[in-house]
CSV table of C-alpha atoms in Angstrom, one decimal:
chain,number,residue,atom,x,y,z
A,160,MET,CA,-16.3,17.6,-0.1
A,161,ILE,CA,-14.0,14.7,0.7
A,162,LYS,CA,-16.1,11.9,2.3
A,163,ILE,CA,-14.1,9.8,4.8
A,164,LEU,CA,-14.7,6.3,6.1
A,165,LEU,CA,-12.9,5.6,9.4
A,166,ALA,CA,-12.0,2.0,10.2
A,167,ASP,CA,-10.6,1.1,13.6
A,168,ASP,CA,-11.5,-1.3,16.3
A,169,HIS,CA,-11.1,1.4,19.0
A,170,GLN,CA,-14.0,3.7,19.2
A,171,MET,CA,-12.0,6.2,21.2
A,172,PHE,CA,-9.6,6.6,18.3
A,173,ILE,CA,-12.4,7.0,15.8
A,174,ASP,CA,-14.0,9.7,18.0
A,175,GLY,CA,-10.7,11.4,18.3
A,176,ILE,CA,-10.2,11.5,14.5
A,177,LYS,CA,-13.7,12.7,14.0
A,178,SER,CA,-13.1,15.6,16.4
A,179,ILE,CA,-10.0,16.6,14.4
A,180,ILE,CA,-11.7,16.4,11.0
A,181,GLU,CA,-15.1,17.9,12.0
A,182,GLY,CA,-13.8,21.5,12.0
A,183,GLU,CA,-11.9,21.1,8.7
A,184,ILE,CA,-13.6,22.7,5.7
A,185,GLY,CA,-14.0,20.3,2.8
A,186,ILE,CA,-13.7,17.1,4.7
A,187,ALA,CA,-16.5,15.1,6.4
A,188,VAL,CA,-16.6,11.7,8.1
A,189,ILE,CA,-19.6,9.8,6.6
A,190,GLY,CA,-19.1,6.3,8.1
A,191,GLU,CA,-17.3,4.1,10.7
A,192,ALA,CA,-16.3,0.5,10.9
A,193,ASN,CA,-14.7,-1.6,13.6
A,194,ASN,CA,-13.4,-4.5,11.4
A,195,GLY,CA,-12.6,-5.3,7.8
A,196,VAL,CA,-16.0,-6.9,7.1
A,197,GLN,CA,-17.8,-3.8,8.3
A,198,VAL,CA,-15.4,-1.7,6.1
A,199,ILE,CA,-16.4,-3.5,3.0
A,200,LYS,CA,-20.1,-3.3,3.7
A,201,ALA,CA,-19.7,0.4,4.5
A,202,VAL,CA,-17.9,1.0,1.2
A,203,GLU,CA,-20.6,-0.8,-0.8
A,204,ASN,CA,-23.3,1.3,0.9
A,205,GLN,CA,-21.8,4.7,1.3
A,206,LYS,CA,-19.1,5.0,-1.4
A,207,PRO,CA,-16.5,7.2,0.5
A,208,ASP,CA,-13.8,9.1,-1.3
A,209,VAL,CA,-11.0,8.0,1.1
A,210,ILE,CA,-10.7,5.2,3.7
A,211,LEU,CA,-8.6,5.6,6.8
A,212,MET,CA,-7.7,2.0,7.6
A,213,ASP,CA,-6.4,0.5,10.8
A,214,ILE,CA,-4.2,-2.5,10.2
A,215,ARG,CA,-4.9,-4.7,13.2
A,216,MET,CA,-8.6,-5.3,13.6
A,217,PRO,CA,-10.7,-8.4,14.5
A,218,VAL,CA,-12.7,-10.6,12.1
A,219,MET,CA,-10.8,-9.3,9.0
A,220,ASP,CA,-7.7,-7.2,9.4
A,221,GLY,CA,-6.8,-4.1,7.5
A,222,VAL,CA,-4.4,-5.8,5.1
A,223,ALA,CA,-7.1,-8.3,3.9
A,224,ALA,CA,-9.7,-5.5,3.7
A,225,THR,CA,-7.3,-3.3,1.7
A,226,ARG,CA,-6.5,-6.1,-0.6
A,227,TYR,CA,-10.2,-6.8,-1.3
A,228,LEU,CA,-11.1,-3.1,-1.7
A,229,SER,CA,-8.1,-2.4,-4.0
A,230,LYS,CA,-9.4,-5.1,-6.3
A,231,HIS,CA,-13.1,-4.3,-6.2
A,232,PHE,CA,-13.0,-0.5,-5.6
A,233,PRO,CA,-9.6,0.6,-7.0
A,234,GLU,CA,-10.9,4.2,-7.4
A,235,ILE,CA,-11.1,4.7,-3.6
A,236,PRO,CA,-7.6,5.4,-2.1
A,237,ILE,CA,-6.8,3.8,1.3
A,238,LEU,CA,-4.6,5.5,3.9
A,239,ALA,CA,-3.2,3.0,6.4
A,240,LEU,CA,-3.3,4.0,10.1
A,241,SER,CA,-1.1,2.2,12.7
A,242,MET,CA,0.6,2.5,16.0
A,243,PHE,CA,3.4,0.5,14.5
A,244,ASP,CA,6.2,1.6,12.1
A,245,GLN,CA,7.6,-1.9,11.4
A,246,GLU,CA,8.9,-2.7,7.9
A,247,GLU,CA,6.7,-5.7,7.4
A,248,ASP,CA,3.5,-3.8,8.3
A,249,VAL,CA,4.3,-1.0,5.9
A,250,ILE,CA,5.3,-3.2,3.0
A,251,GLU,CA,2.4,-5.5,3.5
A,252,MET,CA,-0.1,-2.6,3.3
A,253,LEU,CA,1.6,-1.1,0.3
A,254,GLU,CA,1.5,-4.4,-1.5
A,255,ALA,CA,-2.2,-4.8,-0.6
A,256,GLY,CA,-2.8,-1.5,-2.4
A,257,ALA,CA,-2.7,1.3,0.2
A,258,PHE,CA,-1.7,4.7,-1.1
A,259,GLY,CA,-0.2,5.9,2.2
A,260,TYR,CA,0.8,5.0,5.7
A,261,ILE,CA,0.7,7.2,8.7
A,262,ILE,CA,1.4,6.6,12.4
A,263,LYS,CA,-1.5,7.2,14.8
A,264,ASN,CA,0.3,9.9,16.8
A,265,THR,CA,0.4,12.1,13.6
A,266,GLY,CA,-0.7,15.7,14.2
A,267,LYS,CA,-3.8,17.3,12.6
A,268,GLN,CA,-1.8,19.2,10.0
A,269,GLU,CA,-0.1,16.1,8.7
A,270,LEU,CA,-3.3,14.0,8.8
A,271,ILE,CA,-5.1,16.5,6.6
A,272,ALA,CA,-2.1,16.7,4.3
A,273,ALA,CA,-2.1,12.9,4.0
A,274,ILE,CA,-5.9,12.8,3.2
A,275,ASN,CA,-5.5,15.4,0.5
A,276,ALA,CA,-2.5,13.6,-1.0
A,277,VAL,CA,-4.1,10.2,-1.3
A,278,MET,CA,-7.3,11.8,-2.5
A,279,SER,CA,-5.2,13.1,-5.4
A,280,LYS,CA,-3.8,9.6,-5.9
A,281,GLN,CA,-0.4,10.6,-4.5
A,282,HIS,CA,1.5,8.4,-2.0
A,283,TYR,CA,2.0,9.8,1.5
A,284,TYR,CA,4.0,8.5,4.5
A,285,SER,CA,4.4,9.9,7.9
A,286,LYS,CA,7.4,12.3,8.1
A,287,SER,CA,8.8,10.0,10.9
A,288,LEU,CA,8.5,7.1,8.5
A,289,SER,CA,9.8,8.5,5.3
A,290,GLY,CA,13.5,8.1,6.2
A,291,LYS,CA,12.9,4.5,7.3
A,292,ILE,CA,11.3,3.7,4.0
A,293,GLU,CA,14.4,5.0,2.2
A,294,GLU,CA,16.6,2.9,4.5
A,295,TRP,CA,14.5,-0.2,3.9
A,296,LEU,CA,14.7,0.3,0.1
A,297,LYS,CA,18.5,0.7,0.3
A,298,THR,CA,18.8,-2.4,2.4
A,299,MET,CA,16.6,-4.4,0.0
A,300,GLN,CA,18.7,-3.1,-2.9
A,301,HIS,CA,21.9,-4.3,-1.3
A,302,ARG,CA,20.8,-7.8,-0.4
A,303,GLU,CA,23.3,-10.5,-1.0
A,304,GLN,CA,20.6,-13.1,-1.6
A,305,TYR,CA,19.7,-13.4,-5.3
A,306,THR,CA,16.6,-15.7,-5.0
A,307,LEU,CA,13.6,-13.9,-6.4
A,308,THR,CA,10.4,-13.9,-4.3
A,309,LYS,CA,7.1,-15.2,-5.7
A,310,ARG,CA,5.9,-11.6,-6.3
A,311,GLU,CA,9.2,-10.7,-8.0
A,312,ARG,CA,8.9,-13.7,-10.3
A,313,GLU,CA,5.4,-12.5,-11.3
A,314,ILE,CA,6.6,-9.0,-12.0
A,315,ILE,CA,9.7,-10.0,-14.0
A,316,ILE,CA,7.6,-12.2,-16.2
A,317,LEU,CA,5.2,-9.4,-16.9
A,318,VAL,CA,8.1,-7.0,-17.6
A,319,ALA,CA,9.4,-9.6,-20.1
A,320,HIS,CA,6.0,-9.5,-21.8
A,321,GLY,CA,6.4,-5.7,-22.3
A,322,LYS,CA,4.1,-4.6,-19.5
A,323,SER,CA,4.6,-1.1,-18.0
A,324,SER,CA,4.8,-0.6,-14.2
A,325,GLN,CA,1.2,0.8,-14.2
A,326,GLN,CA,-0.1,-2.1,-16.3
A,327,ILE,CA,1.6,-4.5,-13.9
A,328,ALA,CA,0.1,-2.7,-10.9
A,329,ASN,CA,-3.4,-3.0,-12.4
A,330,ASN,CA,-2.8,-6.6,-13.2
A,331,LEU,CA,-1.6,-7.6,-9.8
A,332,LYS,CA,-3.9,-5.2,-7.9
A,333,ILE,CA,-1.0,-3.5,-6.1
A,334,SER,CA,0.3,0.1,-6.3
A,335,LYS,CA,2.7,1.4,-8.9
A,336,PHE,CA,5.1,2.3,-6.1
A,337,THR,CA,5.2,-1.3,-5.0
A,338,VAL,CA,5.9,-2.5,-8.6
A,339,ASP,CA,8.7,0.1,-9.0
A,340,THR,CA,10.2,-1.0,-5.7
A,341,HIS,CA,10.1,-4.7,-6.8
A,342,ARG,CA,11.6,-3.8,-10.2
A,343,LYS,CA,14.5,-2.0,-8.4
A,344,ASN,CA,15.1,-5.0,-6.2
A,345,ILE,CA,15.0,-7.4,-9.2
A,346,HIS,CA,17.6,-5.4,-11.1
A,347,GLN,CA,19.8,-5.2,-8.0
A,348,LYS,CA,19.5,-8.9,-7.1
A,349,LEU,CA,20.2,-10.1,-10.7
A,350,GLY,CA,22.8,-7.5,-11.5
A,351,ILE,CA,20.8,-6.7,-14.7
A,352,LYS,CA,20.4,-3.1,-15.8
A,353,SER,CA,18.1,-3.3,-18.8
A,354,ASN,CA,14.7,-4.8,-19.6
A,355,THR,CA,16.4,-6.7,-22.5
A,356,GLY,CA,18.5,-8.4,-19.9
A,357,LEU,CA,15.4,-9.2,-17.9
A,358,VAL,CA,13.7,-10.8,-20.9
A,359,LYS,CA,16.8,-12.9,-21.5
A,360,TYR,CA,16.8,-14.0,-17.9
A,361,VAL,CA,13.1,-15.0,-18.0
A,362,MET,CA,13.7,-17.0,-21.3
A,363,GLU,CA,16.6,-18.9,-19.7
A,364,ASN,CA,15.3,-19.4,-16.2
A,365,LEU,CA,11.6,-19.0,-15.8
A,366,THR,CA,9.9,-20.2,-19.0
A,367,ASN,CA,9.4,-23.7,-17.7
A,368,ASN,CA,8.3,-22.6,-14.1
């Protein structure tokens, strides 16, 4: 039985999701929360298998809650729920540690598929969003700006120290998908194709920073 915790500040939406899930064999809603603080308390008390997390909630939003839970309860996958499909929302949730991101108008079949996917530690994105993610990645890979972000600097230094993508993900409390995305961006920005080249770049440019 997959135990679900629902987090959303609109009770009507929670009730709607519950009505969808209730008739599904092997899945049960065991808890509800209306803000990030309540989510954390519910996780500590109820130990769900999967969290369906709204992004924009009062007191503590979904991004902050996801970041905390990914650090303290990394074994519990989080599936982001949102009315929005904006790039910054998606990337922010993935960097916080979410395993997937679906739009709230997603149908029952896709919702169940998403739950099963993240339960198996597989990333899942709404079908309507998958193409956009690819576009965003391509756009990021073809940037003409070569200044590394703070996160990219952290990752390139860890790469230079011989860390794998999974080790970096564990160290920074983000998903491996996010690490791999940053690594692609770093290679593209710097025009460096090998890890040896990245090590040389770190030695020449970042050792004193």
